[in-house]
Short mmCIF file of C-alpha atoms in Angstrom, two decimals:
data_model
loop_
_atom_site.label_atom_id
_atom_site.label_comp_id
_atom_site.label_asym_id
_atom_site.label_seq_id
_atom_site.Cartn_x
_atom_site.Cartn_y
_atom_site.Cartn_z
CA UNK A 1 28.70 24.10 23.92
CA UNK A 2 31.83 21.79 23.37
CA UNK A 3 34.86 24.32 23.83
CA UNK A 4 36.47 22.28 20.68
CA UNK A 5 33.78 23.26 18.24
CA UNK A 6 31.86 26.12 19.44
CA UNK A 7 28.96 23.60 18.17
CA UNK A 8 25.89 23.50 20.84
CA UNK A 9 23.96 20.89 19.87
CA UNK A 10 20.71 22.40 20.18
CA UNK A 11 19.90 22.29 16.50
CA UNK A 12 20.88 21.30 13.11
CA UNK A 13 24.91 22.91 12.24
CA UNK A 14 25.06 25.76 10.40
CA UNK A 15 25.66 23.40 6.80
CA UNK A 16 22.02 21.98 7.29
CA UNK A 17 19.39 21.33 4.93
CA UNK A 18 15.44 19.98 5.12
CA UNK A 19 15.24 16.30 3.65
CA UNK A 20 13.15 15.96 0.86
CA UNK A 21 12.41 13.67 -2.36
CA UNK A 22 12.45 16.83 -4.68
CA UNK A 23 16.60 15.64 -4.29
CA UNK A 24 16.39 12.43 -5.49
CA UNK A 25 15.61 13.54 -9.08
CA UNK A 26 17.55 16.67 -8.73
CA UNK A 27 20.52 14.13 -8.71
CA UNK A 28 20.01 11.16 -10.74
CA UNK A 29 19.10 13.73 -13.42
CA UNK A 30 22.77 15.44 -13.01
CA UNK A 31 24.15 11.68 -12.26
CA UNK A 32 22.30 9.74 -15.04
CA UNK A 33 21.05 12.07 -17.36
CA UNK A 34 20.59 9.81 -20.75
CA UNK A 35 19.42 6.78 -18.61
CA UNK A 36 15.57 5.81 -19.13
CA UNK A 37 13.86 6.72 -15.83
CA UNK A 38 10.67 5.80 -17.23
CA UNK A 39 9.56 3.05 -19.56
CA UNK A 40 5.66 2.75 -21.05
CA UNK A 41 4.94 1.31 -24.15
CA UNK A 42 7.65 2.58 -26.88
CA UNK A 43 7.51 5.62 -24.78
CA UNK A 44 10.77 6.10 -22.56
CA UNK A 45 11.70 8.91 -20.25
CA UNK A 46 15.74 9.39 -19.58
CA UNK A 47 16.14 11.25 -16.21
CA UNK A 48 16.74 14.52 -17.46
CA UNK A 49 13.24 14.47 -19.27
CA UNK A 50 11.95 12.92 -15.90
CA UNK A 51 13.17 16.41 -13.89
CA UNK A 52 12.65 19.04 -17.29
CA UNK A 53 8.93 17.74 -17.23
CA UNK A 54 8.34 17.89 -13.67
CA UNK A 55 9.62 21.45 -13.40
CA UNK A 56 7.33 22.47 -16.42
CA UNK A 57 4.08 20.70 -14.34
CA UNK A 58 4.95 22.64 -11.36
CA UNK A 59 6.02 26.22 -13.51
CA UNK A 60 2.15 24.89 -15.50
CA UNK A 61 0.26 24.03 -11.71
CA UNK A 62 2.08 27.78 -10.39
CA UNK A 63 0.29 29.26 -13.52
CA UNK A 64 -3.02 28.04 -12.48
CA UNK A 65 -2.75 29.87 -9.35
CA UNK A 66 -1.60 27.31 -7.44
CA UNK A 67 1.15 28.57 -4.13
CA UNK A 68 2.40 27.03 -1.57
CA UNK A 69 0.68 24.84 0.75
CA UNK A 70 -2.16 24.79 -1.80
CA UNK A 71 -3.78 20.68 -3.31
CA UNK A 72 -2.91 19.57 -6.76
CA UNK A 73 -5.17 16.21 -7.17
CA UNK A 74 -4.57 13.47 -9.20
CA UNK A 75 -6.51 10.50 -10.65
CA UNK A 76 -5.31 8.03 -12.94
CA UNK A 77 -3.71 4.74 -13.70
CA UNK A 78 -0.34 4.19 -13.66
CA UNK A 79 1.15 6.03 -16.32
CA UNK A 80 3.86 8.59 -16.60
CA UNK A 81 2.16 11.36 -15.71
CA UNK A 82 0.91 10.28 -12.25
CA UNK A 83 4.94 9.54 -12.50
CA UNK A 84 6.12 13.20 -13.22
CA UNK A 85 3.08 14.32 -10.32
CA UNK A 86 5.10 12.95 -7.22
CA UNK A 87 7.92 15.26 -8.06
CA UNK A 88 5.99 18.46 -10.18
CA UNK A 89 3.48 18.74 -7.88
CA UNK A 90 6.05 19.41 -4.40
CA UNK A 91 8.23 21.11 -7.03
CA UNK A 92 6.02 24.07 -7.53
CA UNK A 93 5.31 24.04 -3.50
CA UNK A 94 1.83 22.56 -3.41
CA UNK A 95 0.78 18.74 -1.91
CA UNK A 96 -0.09 16.13 -3.52
CA UNK A 97 -3.59 14.27 -3.20
CA UNK A 98 -3.11 10.75 -5.50
CA UNK A 99 -6.91 9.84 -5.86
CA UNK A 100 -7.92 5.81 -6.04
CA UNK A 101 -9.07 5.14 -9.49
CA UNK A 102 -12.25 2.71 -8.54
CA UNK A 103 -14.18 5.34 -6.09
CA UNK A 104 -17.15 6.14 -7.25
CA UNK A 105 -18.08 9.92 -8.34
CA UNK A 106 -19.72 11.41 -5.17
CA UNK A 107 -17.00 10.13 -3.05
CA UNK A 108 -14.12 12.36 -5.77
CA UNK A 109 -16.30 15.02 -5.36
CA UNK A 110 -15.93 14.68 -1.31
CA UNK A 111 -12.23 13.78 -1.23
CA UNK A 112 -11.57 16.92 -4.11
CA UNK A 113 -13.89 19.97 -1.58
CA UNK A 114 -12.32 17.63 1.95
CA UNK A 115 -8.78 18.79 0.74
CA UNK A 116 -9.35 21.69 -1.06
CA UNK A 117 -7.99 20.53 -4.03
CA UNK A 118 -7.41 23.83 -6.49
CA UNK A 119 -6.31 21.46 -9.55
CA UNK A 120 -7.54 17.89 -10.40
CA UNK A 121 -5.38 16.53 -13.34
CA UNK A 122 -7.68 12.88 -14.38
CA UNK A 123 -7.32 10.46 -17.13
CA UNK A 124 -9.62 10.56 -19.86
CA UNK A 125 -10.73 7.71 -19.25
CA UNK A 126 -12.01 7.96 -16.22
CA UNK A 127 -14.02 11.08 -17.48
CA UNK A 128 -16.52 8.47 -16.14
CA UNK A 129 -16.11 8.92 -12.96
CA UNK A 130 -15.40 12.63 -12.93
CA UNK A 131 -18.58 14.28 -15.19
CA UNK A 132 -21.49 13.57 -12.67
CA UNK A 133 -19.63 15.98 -10.07
CA UNK A 134 -17.29 18.59 -12.68
CA UNK A 135 -19.32 20.92 -12.02
CA UNK A 136 -19.73 20.79 -8.00
CA UNK A 137 -16.01 20.50 -7.08
CA UNK A 138 -16.45 22.98 -4.74
CA UNK A 139 -12.68 24.04 -4.51
CA UNK A 140 -11.30 22.99 -7.23
CA UNK A 141 -10.59 25.84 -10.99
CA UNK A 142 -8.99 23.96 -13.46
CA UNK A 143 -9.43 20.39 -14.36
CA UNK A 144 -6.54 19.01 -16.99
CA UNK A 145 -6.93 15.82 -19.37
CA UNK A 146 -4.48 13.09 -19.76
CA UNK A 147 -5.24 11.63 -22.52
CA UNK A 148 -3.17 8.06 -23.34
CA UNK A 149 -3.09 6.80 -26.58
CA UNK A 150 -1.93 3.44 -25.66
CA UNK A 151 -5.66 3.60 -23.89
CA UNK A 152 -8.05 5.15 -26.64
CA UNK A 153 -10.01 6.42 -24.71
CA UNK A 154 -11.78 10.70 -25.93
CA UNK A 155 -12.04 12.92 -22.95
CA UNK A 156 -15.84 13.47 -22.20
CA UNK A 157 -16.72 17.85 -23.29
CA UNK A 158 -19.00 17.51 -20.47
CA UNK A 159 -16.27 17.49 -17.62
CA UNK A 160 -14.13 20.11 -19.53
CA UNK A 161 -11.04 22.14 -18.43
CA UNK A 162 -7.34 21.93 -20.36
CA UNK A 163 -5.26 19.23 -22.10
CA UNK A 164 -2.22 18.16 -20.34
CA UNK A 165 -0.48 18.97 -23.16
CA UNK A 166 -1.70 22.52 -22.71
CA UNK A 167 -0.73 22.30 -19.00
CA UNK A 168 3.15 21.91 -20.35
CA UNK A 169 3.04 24.83 -22.76
CA UNK A 170 1.97 26.90 -20.50
CA UNK A 171 5.52 25.49 -18.42
CA UNK A 172 8.11 27.68 -19.60
CA UNK A 173 10.03 29.22 -16.66
CA UNK A 174 13.86 29.16 -14.72
CA UNK A 175 14.84 26.35 -12.92
CA UNK A 176 13.24 25.17 -9.70
CA UNK A 177 15.31 24.51 -7.02
CA UNK A 178 14.92 20.88 -5.01
CA UNK A 179 14.71 22.00 -1.88
CA UNK A 180 11.87 22.65 0.45
CA UNK A 181 11.85 25.07 3.53
CA UNK A 182 10.46 23.07 5.96
CA UNK A 183 10.99 18.93 5.57
CA UNK A 184 8.22 18.74 7.94
CA UNK A 185 6.37 19.95 5.57
CA UNK A 186 2.98 18.46 3.65
CA UNK A 187 4.20 16.52 0.78
CA UNK A 188 0.85 14.55 -0.01
CA UNK A 189 -2.48 14.25 1.57
CA UNK A 190 -3.67 9.82 0.98
CA UNK A 191 -6.57 9.00 1.28
CA UNK A 192 -7.59 5.94 3.60
CA UNK A 193 -10.34 4.05 2.36
CA UNK A 194 -13.37 4.71 4.68
CA UNK A 195 -14.83 1.23 4.81
CA UNK A 196 -15.77 2.69 9.00
CA UNK A 197 -17.18 6.02 7.35
CA UNK A 198 -15.53 9.00 5.45
CA UNK A 199 -12.17 8.67 4.18
CA UNK A 200 -9.53 10.53 6.08
CA UNK A 201 -6.80 12.51 4.75
CA UNK A 202 -3.34 10.47 6.05
CA UNK A 203 -0.49 14.13 5.44
CA UNK A 204 2.65 12.69 4.63
CA UNK A 205 5.57 14.68 4.84
CA UNK A 206 8.90 15.89 3.04
CA UNK A 207 10.89 14.32 5.67
CA UNK A 208 9.14 11.16 5.84
CA UNK A 209 8.66 10.35 2.89
CA UNK A 210 12.69 11.04 1.66
CA UNK A 211 13.30 8.70 5.12
CA UNK A 212 11.24 6.98 3.66
CA UNK A 213 11.96 6.06 0.29
CA UNK A 214 15.61 5.14 1.51
CA UNK A 215 13.98 2.13 3.70
CA UNK A 216 12.42 1.34 0.39
CA UNK A 217 16.10 0.96 -1.10
CA UNK A 218 17.59 -0.72 1.36
CA UNK A 219 15.12 -3.26 1.84
CA UNK A 220 14.04 -4.55 -1.70
CA UNK A 221 16.93 -4.35 -2.11
CA UNK A 222 17.07 -1.63 -5.59
CA UNK A 223 20.29 -0.68 -7.02
CA UNK A 224 20.76 1.25 -10.18
CA UNK A 225 20.09 -1.56 -12.44
CA UNK A 226 17.20 -1.81 -10.96
CA UNK A 227 13.62 -2.29 -13.52
CA UNK A 228 10.36 -1.75 -11.50
CA UNK A 229 7.42 -3.03 -12.49
CA UNK A 230 4.64 -0.73 -11.54
CA UNK A 231 1.86 -3.38 -10.33
CA UNK A 232 0.98 -1.52 -7.46
CA UNK A 233 -1.12 1.04 -7.74
CA UNK A 234 0.53 4.99 -7.12
CA UNK A 235 -2.46 6.40 -5.64
CA UNK A 236 -1.82 3.80 -2.79
CA UNK A 237 0.50 5.92 -0.39
CA UNK A 238 1.91 7.48 -2.98
CA UNK A 239 3.67 3.55 -4.28
CA UNK A 240 4.60 2.68 -0.39
CA UNK A 241 7.48 6.32 -1.90
CA UNK A 242 8.64 3.94 -4.45
CA UNK A 243 8.16 6.22 -6.94
CA UNK A 244 11.27 8.71 -5.09
CA UNK A 245 12.71 5.28 -4.19
CA UNK A 246 13.48 4.14 -7.43
CA UNK A 247 14.72 7.78 -8.69
CA UNK A 248 16.92 8.35 -5.69
CA UNK A 249 18.80 5.35 -6.85
CA UNK A 250 18.73 5.91 -10.50
CA UNK A 251 17.12 2.75 -11.39
CA UNK A 252 14.24 2.62 -14.17
CA UNK A 253 10.00 2.54 -13.64
CA UNK A 254 8.29 0.28 -15.51
CA UNK A 255 4.10 2.08 -15.85
CA UNK A 256 1.96 -0.06 -16.65
CA UNK A 257 -1.78 1.03 -16.79
CA UNK A 258 -4.38 -2.09 -15.38
CA UNK A 259 -2.27 -4.97 -14.03
CA UNK A 260 -3.21 -7.74 -16.80
CA UNK A 261 -1.73 -10.56 -15.64
CA UNK A 262 0.09 -12.03 -18.71
CA UNK A 263 0.53 -8.63 -20.27
CA UNK A 264 2.65 -8.42 -16.25
CA UNK A 265 4.63 -11.55 -17.92
CA UNK A 266 5.02 -10.18 -20.88
CA UNK A 267 6.69 -7.03 -19.23
CA UNK A 268 8.89 -9.04 -17.02
CA UNK A 269 10.84 -11.09 -19.94
CA UNK A 270 10.57 -7.54 -22.12
CA UNK A 271 11.88 -4.86 -19.75
CA UNK A 272 14.01 -7.78 -18.00
CA UNK A 273 11.81 -6.47 -15.11
CA UNK A 274 14.33 -7.22 -11.51
CA UNK A 275 11.76 -5.42 -8.97
CA UNK A 276 7.48 -5.33 -8.68
CA UNK A 277 5.51 -5.11 -5.32
CA UNK A 278 1.64 -6.19 -4.96
CA UNK A 279 -0.95 -7.13 -2.18
CA UNK A 280 -0.85 -11.03 -2.03
CA UNK A 281 -3.99 -10.70 -4.62
CA UNK A 282 -1.66 -10.19 -7.32
CA UNK A 283 1.24 -12.46 -6.83
CA UNK A 284 -1.89 -14.94 -6.21
CA UNK A 285 -2.70 -14.29 -9.98
CA UNK A 286 1.37 -14.02 -11.66
CA UNK A 287 1.25 -17.21 -10.31
CA UNK A 288 -1.96 -18.38 -11.35
CA UNK A 289 -1.23 -17.11 -14.82
CA UNK A 290 -1.26 -19.25 -18.26
CA UNK A 291 1.75 -17.89 -18.89
CA UNK A 292 3.46 -17.83 -15.42
CA UNK A 293 7.20 -20.36 -15.85
CA UNK A 294 10.50 -19.83 -14.04
CA UNK A 295 12.54 -16.70 -14.31
CA UNK A 296 15.29 -16.18 -16.21
CA UNK A 297 16.64 -13.40 -13.53
CA UNK A 298 16.57 -12.58 -10.32
CA UNK A 299 12.77 -11.28 -9.09
CA UNK A 300 12.28 -9.71 -5.69
CA UNK A 301 8.57 -9.41 -4.47
CA UNK A 302 7.34 -7.24 -1.70
CA UNK A 303 4.58 -7.11 -0.66
CA UNK A 304 2.35 -6.11 1.36
CA UNK A 305 -1.37 -4.74 1.75
CA UNK A 306 -2.37 -8.47 4.18
CA UNK A 307 -1.15 -11.44 5.57
CA UNK A 308 0.42 -13.45 2.93
CA UNK A 309 -0.51 -16.75 3.66
CA UNK A 310 2.49 -19.41 3.23
CA UNK A 311 0.98 -21.17 0.53
CA UNK A 312 1.51 -18.17 -1.89
CA UNK A 313 4.65 -17.48 -0.70
CA UNK A 314 5.76 -20.80 -1.13
CA UNK A 315 4.65 -20.88 -5.78
CA UNK A 316 6.65 -17.34 -5.98
CA UNK A 317 9.43 -18.77 -4.89
CA UNK A 318 9.04 -21.88 -6.81
CA UNK A 319 8.91 -19.70 -9.80
CA UNK A 320 12.53 -18.16 -8.83
CA UNK A 321 11.42 -14.80 -6.74
CA UNK A 322 12.52 -13.77 -4.06
CA UNK A 323 9.79 -12.51 -1.03
CA UNK A 324 10.53 -9.43 1.13
CA UNK A 325 7.68 -9.62 2.78
CA UNK A 326 6.70 -5.78 4.72
CA UNK A 327 4.02 -4.17 6.67
CA UNK A 328 2.15 -0.92 7.53
CA UNK A 329 -0.44 1.00 6.59
CA UNK A 330 -1.96 4.02 4.59
CA UNK A 331 -1.18 5.85 8.35
CA UNK A 332 2.71 4.48 7.79
CA UNK A 333 3.37 5.38 4.84
CA UNK A 334 2.96 2.48 3.60
CA UNK A 335 5.70 -0.30 4.47
CA UNK A 336 7.20 0.10 8.03
CA UNK A 337 7.89 -3.29 9.05
CA UNK A 338 9.96 -6.07 6.99
CA UNK A 339 10.32 -9.57 8.06
CA UNK A 340 14.07 -9.80 7.84
CA UNK A 341 15.51 -13.27 7.03
CA UNK A 342 17.89 -14.72 9.39
CA UNK A 343 20.44 -16.88 8.48
CA UNK A 344 19.86 -20.29 9.01
CA UNK A 345 16.08 -20.05 7.29
CA UNK A 346 17.47 -20.92 4.34
CA UNK A 347 18.83 -24.33 5.13
CA UNK A 348 14.90 -24.83 6.19
CA UNK A 349 12.49 -27.29 4.75
CA UNK A 350 10.13 -25.62 2.57
CA UNK A 351 6.89 -24.89 4.29
CA UNK A 352 8.58 -24.28 7.66
CA UNK A 353 10.54 -20.91 6.06
CA UNK A 354 7.31 -19.85 4.44
CA UNK A 355 5.84 -19.84 7.86
CA UNK A 356 8.56 -18.06 8.96
CA UNK A 357 8.73 -15.78 5.94
CA UNK A 358 5.04 -14.88 6.04
CA UNK A 359 5.49 -13.13 9.88
CA UNK A 360 5.25 -8.94 9.59
CA UNK A 361 8.42 -9.33 11.66
CA UNK A 362 10.40 -6.07 13.06
CA UNK A 363 10.75 -2.56 12.28
CA UNK A 364 12.56 -1.60 8.91
CA UNK A 365 15.58 0.77 9.46
CA UNK A 366 13.89 3.82 9.18
CA UNK A 367 11.28 3.64 12.15
CA UNK A 368 11.24 3.67 15.41
CA UNK A 369 9.92 -0.40 15.79
CA UNK A 370 6.90 -2.34 16.48
CA UNK A 371 5.09 -2.81 20.04
CA UNK A 372 2.65 -5.05 20.96
CA UNK A 373 0.94 -3.87 23.73
CA UNK A 374 -1.99 -4.30 25.83
CA UNK A 375 -5.27 -1.80 26.75
CA UNK A 376 -2.53 -0.26 29.59
CA UNK A 377 0.08 0.27 27.05
CA UNK A 378 2.63 -2.26 28.07
CA UNK A 379 3.91 -4.46 26.16
CA UNK A 380 2.66 -8.31 25.68
CA UNK A 381 5.29 -11.05 26.96
CA UNK A 382 6.76 -12.16 22.91
CA UNK A 383 5.20 -15.83 24.20
CA UNK A 384 3.61 -15.72 20.53
CA UNK A 385 0.36 -16.50 21.90
CA UNK A 386 -0.67 -13.54 23.95
CA UNK A 387 -2.74 -10.89 21.74
CA UNK A 388 -1.81 -7.07 21.90
CA UNK A 389 -2.25 -4.28 19.56
CA UNK A 390 0.73 -3.65 17.05
CA UNK A 391 1.34 0.25 17.51
CA UNK A 392 4.04 2.64 16.03
CA UNK A 393 5.83 5.90 16.03
CA UNK A 394 8.64 7.54 14.20
CA UNK A 395 9.71 9.59 11.14
CA UNK A 396 7.83 7.41 9.17
CA UNK A 397 4.16 7.26 11.25
CA UNK A 398 1.69 10.49 9.29
CA UNK A 399 1.75 14.00 10.90
CA UNK A 400 -2.02 13.68 11.24
CA UNK A 401 -5.13 13.30 9.68
CA UNK A 402 -6.32 16.82 7.44
CA UNK A 403 -8.64 18.67 9.22
CA UNK A 404 -8.98 16.29 11.57
CA UNK A 405 -7.29 16.82 15.50
CA UNK A 406 -9.95 15.17 17.72
CA UNK A 407 -9.17 12.15 15.56
CA UNK A 408 -5.45 12.13 15.02
CA UNK A 409 -5.24 12.56 19.30
CA UNK A 410 -7.39 9.50 19.55
CA UNK A 411 -4.77 7.69 16.80
CA UNK A 412 -2.33 8.26 18.79
CA UNK A 413 -3.34 8.08 22.02
CA UNK A 414 -0.37 6.71 24.26
CA UNK A 415 1.89 8.74 22.22
CA UNK A 416 2.08 5.84 19.66
CA UNK A 417 0.12 5.21 16.51
CA UNK A 418 -2.56 2.40 17.09
CA UNK A 419 -2.76 0.40 13.79
CA UNK A 420 -5.89 -1.26 15.31
CA UNK A 421 -4.53 -4.94 14.09
CA UNK A 422 -3.87 -7.50 16.77
CA UNK A 423 -0.84 -9.50 17.03
CA UNK A 424 1.66 -11.80 18.66
CA UNK A 425 5.72 -11.29 19.47
CA UNK A 426 7.20 -14.45 19.13
CA UNK A 427 10.17 -15.50 21.82
CA UNK A 428 12.59 -13.64 18.26
CA UNK A 429 11.40 -10.20 18.86
CA UNK A 430 9.09 -10.73 15.20
CA UNK A 431 5.81 -9.93 15.58
CA UNK A 432 3.11 -11.62 13.66
CA UNK A 433 -0.28 -9.61 12.54
CA UNK A 434 -3.13 -12.40 14.16
CA UNK A 435 -6.46 -9.81 13.11
CA UNK A 436 -7.83 -6.74 12.58
CA UNK A 437 -9.06 -5.84 15.74
CA UNK A 438 -12.92 -5.98 14.71
CA UNK A 439 -12.34 -9.20 12.90
CA UNK A 440 -11.00 -11.40 15.71
CA UNK A 441 -14.01 -13.58 16.31
CA UNK A 442 -14.68 -14.37 20.00
CA UNK A 443 -16.73 -16.78 21.00
CA UNK A 444 -17.36 -18.21 23.59
CA UNK A 445 -14.66 -16.25 25.32
CA UNK A 446 -12.23 -17.87 23.32
CA UNK A 447 -10.24 -16.02 20.16
CA UNK A 448 -9.67 -17.39 17.21
CA UNK A 449 -7.57 -15.20 14.49
CA UNK A 450 -9.52 -15.40 11.17
CA UNK A 451 -6.22 -15.12 9.52
CA UNK A 452 -4.80 -18.56 10.94
CA UNK A 453 -8.49 -19.87 10.18
CA UNK A 454 -7.86 -18.33 6.08
CA UNK A 455 -4.26 -19.68 6.22
CA UNK A 456 -5.11 -23.41 6.84
CA UNK A 457 -7.66 -23.34 4.25
CA UNK A 458 -5.44 -21.55 2.05
CA UNK A 459 -3.48 -23.95 2.25
CA UNK A 460 -5.68 -27.10 0.46
CA UNK A 461 -5.14 -28.07 -3.09
CA UNK A 462 -8.21 -27.11 -3.96
CA UNK A 463 -9.13 -23.83 -2.92
CA UNK A 464 -8.10 -20.36 -4.45
CA UNK A 465 -9.13 -18.05 -1.56
CA UNK A 466 -10.55 -17.72 1.69
CA UNK A 467 -12.32 -15.24 4.04
CA UNK A 468 -13.02 -15.92 7.63
CA UNK A 469 -15.54 -13.54 9.07
CA UNK A 470 -18.23 -13.75 12.11
CA UNK A 471 -21.52 -15.02 12.11
CA UNK A 472 -24.07 -14.52 15.10
CA UNK A 473 -24.51 -17.50 17.39
CA UNK A 474 -27.20 -18.23 20.17
CA UNK A 475 -25.35 -20.36 22.11
CA UNK A 476 -21.24 -18.98 21.47
CA UNK A 477 -22.37 -14.98 20.74
CA UNK A 478 -20.72 -15.56 17.55
CA UNK A 479 -18.43 -18.41 15.44
CA UNK A 480 -16.42 -18.02 12.23
CA UNK A 481 -17.65 -18.93 8.82
CA UNK A 482 -15.19 -19.06 5.58
CA UNK A 483 -15.84 -17.40 2.27
CA UNK A 484 -14.17 -19.21 -0.10
CA UNK A 485 -13.46 -19.41 -4.17
CA UNK A 486 -11.55 -22.85 -5.71
CA UNK A 487 -9.64 -23.07 -7.79
CA UNK A 488 -10.64 -23.44 -12.04
CA UNK A 489 -12.16 -27.20 -12.01
CA UNK A 490 -11.17 -28.40 -8.28
CA UNK A 491 -13.64 -29.59 -6.57
CA UNK A 492 -13.93 -30.63 -2.88
CA UNK A 493 -16.79 -31.18 -0.45
CA UNK A 494 -17.49 -29.33 2.80
CA UNK A 495 -16.56 -32.32 5.18
CA UNK A 496 -13.27 -32.88 3.21
CA UNK A 497 -12.43 -29.12 4.01
CA UNK A 498 -13.47 -28.70 6.90
CA UNK A 499 -11.53 -31.77 7.83
CA UNK A 500 -8.30 -30.82 6.30
CA UNK A 501 -8.81 -27.24 9.16
CA UNK A 502 -9.97 -29.81 12.02
CA UNK A 503 -6.06 -32.02 11.73
CA UNK A 504 -4.31 -28.43 11.76
CA UNK A 505 -6.02 -26.34 14.83
CA UNK A 506 -8.75 -26.55 17.83
CA UNK A 507 -11.84 -28.10 16.71
CA UNK A 508 -13.54 -24.65 18.18
CA UNK A 509 -11.90 -22.72 15.02
CA UNK A 510 -12.83 -25.12 12.38
CA UNK A 511 -15.98 -22.78 10.56
CA UNK A 512 -19.80 -24.21 11.66
CA UNK A 513 -20.28 -22.78 7.55
CA UNK A 514 -18.42 -22.82 4.56
CA UNK A 515 -20.00 -21.24 1.08
CA UNK A 516 -18.16 -21.64 -2.02
CA UNK A 517 -18.14 -18.14 -4.10
CA UNK A 518 -17.17 -17.25 -6.78
CA UNK A 519 -14.95 -13.70 -6.12
CA UNK A 520 -14.44 -11.68 -2.94
CA UNK A 521 -14.94 -8.31 -2.65
CA UNK A 522 -11.82 -6.21 -2.89
CA UNK A 523 -10.45 -3.00 -2.06
CA UNK A 524 -8.16 -1.62 -5.64
CA UNK A 525 -5.19 -2.09 -3.45
CA UNK A 526 -6.69 -5.95 -3.31
CA UNK A 527 -7.33 -6.42 0.43
CA UNK A 528 -10.64 -8.55 0.78
CA UNK A 529 -13.32 -6.18 1.98
CA UNK A 530 -14.31 -9.02 5.35
CA UNK A 531 -17.03 -6.02 6.68
CA UNK A 532 -19.61 -6.97 3.27
CA UNK A 533 -18.79 -10.42 4.47
CA UNK A 534 -19.64 -9.65 7.42
CA UNK A 535 -22.44 -7.32 7.55
CA UNK A 536 -24.57 -9.06 5.35
CA UNK A 537 -24.97 -12.13 7.48
CA UNK A 538 -25.36 -10.06 10.89
CA UNK A 539 -28.37 -8.83 8.95
CA UNK A 540 -28.22 -4.94 10.51
CA UNK A 541 -28.45 -6.78 13.94
CA UNK A 542 -25.70 -4.46 16.43
CA UNK A 543 -22.19 -7.02 16.93
CA UNK A 544 -21.13 -6.36 20.74
CA UNK A 545 -17.74 -7.54 20.31
CA UNK A 546 -14.22 -5.62 18.52
CA UNK A 547 -15.55 -2.76 16.91
#
């Protein structure tokens, strides 16, 4: 005990309150009651109205039998109702399960069953996904349908349930407390893509979401004047916690039902957009849009989900955007690290600066930082060459996988979360991702980073995008093959493209094969699904190296 204060220092003080993002909306509804919180076409919602709707939905969910710790699933695009859910569901004491809108019916059923969702709220435009399994949802007691006039989609009677408007009518009640008893209680379940098996439910806590939102505010440079455009799916890591972040700072969130590059530019101009988030594929779409033009006002673009090439970073900066490159996983609430720009970087040549900005960088301020370790959990040398696995820990790493303690224990072996990503640490301390462990190519004992080869291909003026995977080779075990999408109207020969790589990389890294394709398979968040390309090439044969 400190004799001067009588405080033991063994726990929180008498004035302590648990951390929760719910406090963000409470504050902004009091501080900015008449300010526009949500914009969607002609529809405008003030902060006072935002908090009131969240309260009504919370009361209505309770009227449906939702209690503390119960799960409420949402299957909806980036519409205001999905944003309200980020506050309404935890305000009811429940846990939000935001489902990927591109999943098949059976995948949606599995997530609802695995999470134990008691209520499913679904956009009418996604009724074709739900209808085949609506009668087979083991734990869902009620289905609620959002009908969006902007979509012009009528509900399918086969889905049944009630309308969102009816849900709101059930939401009368006294104000609810914008607080929680336990900051380590779950606030949401976010399911992984499940490309190597059943998707896993990643548990986020109120504390982790609160802290990650503050990190988003700081590193993406949000202010009360921020106008954020939803080009990132809200279902993906709860939109990287950005919905909570913008509510905290009192900014405006512009909803966008589907990403269309032309519409993005219209909204940038009409709404005065200052911020947006997205994968490099989204940035490429924006930069290539017919209506692309130099920006009239500053635009902060925070990018992640796949390593961005220096080429796309340079193209967005040429339009006037400021790039914030972050890195993370579903298991880390989205962004965990940021490539902090150093004072001398703006003076560098554009290409050199873009290459530095393409690194994954250092831990964000709310994290414990990144480590790159070998199999013995010792840090690799900071030489920019020695490969190791990127590991993390701290408040912004998941509490675990829902109902899967064995997989959780394996993911946290050695006391750190194992990302499955391979990288290097540079002498300046910045980490650079080189590949997923399962994507790295081992050819004759030499490691080949697919990301490194892709970046070189991407730099060719005729190339729109590229993916490189391992293919079997009798002599070397495996060799790199490139799948390339060309820009519209562009033409390039195989030898020219291979020569372009050979001039910039060691000969053993040059792909033996280059196949031109119309498009590359992607996840809903813009990641290229290399496993599909790789499985096609291996034809059922077992790949005995790297996962």
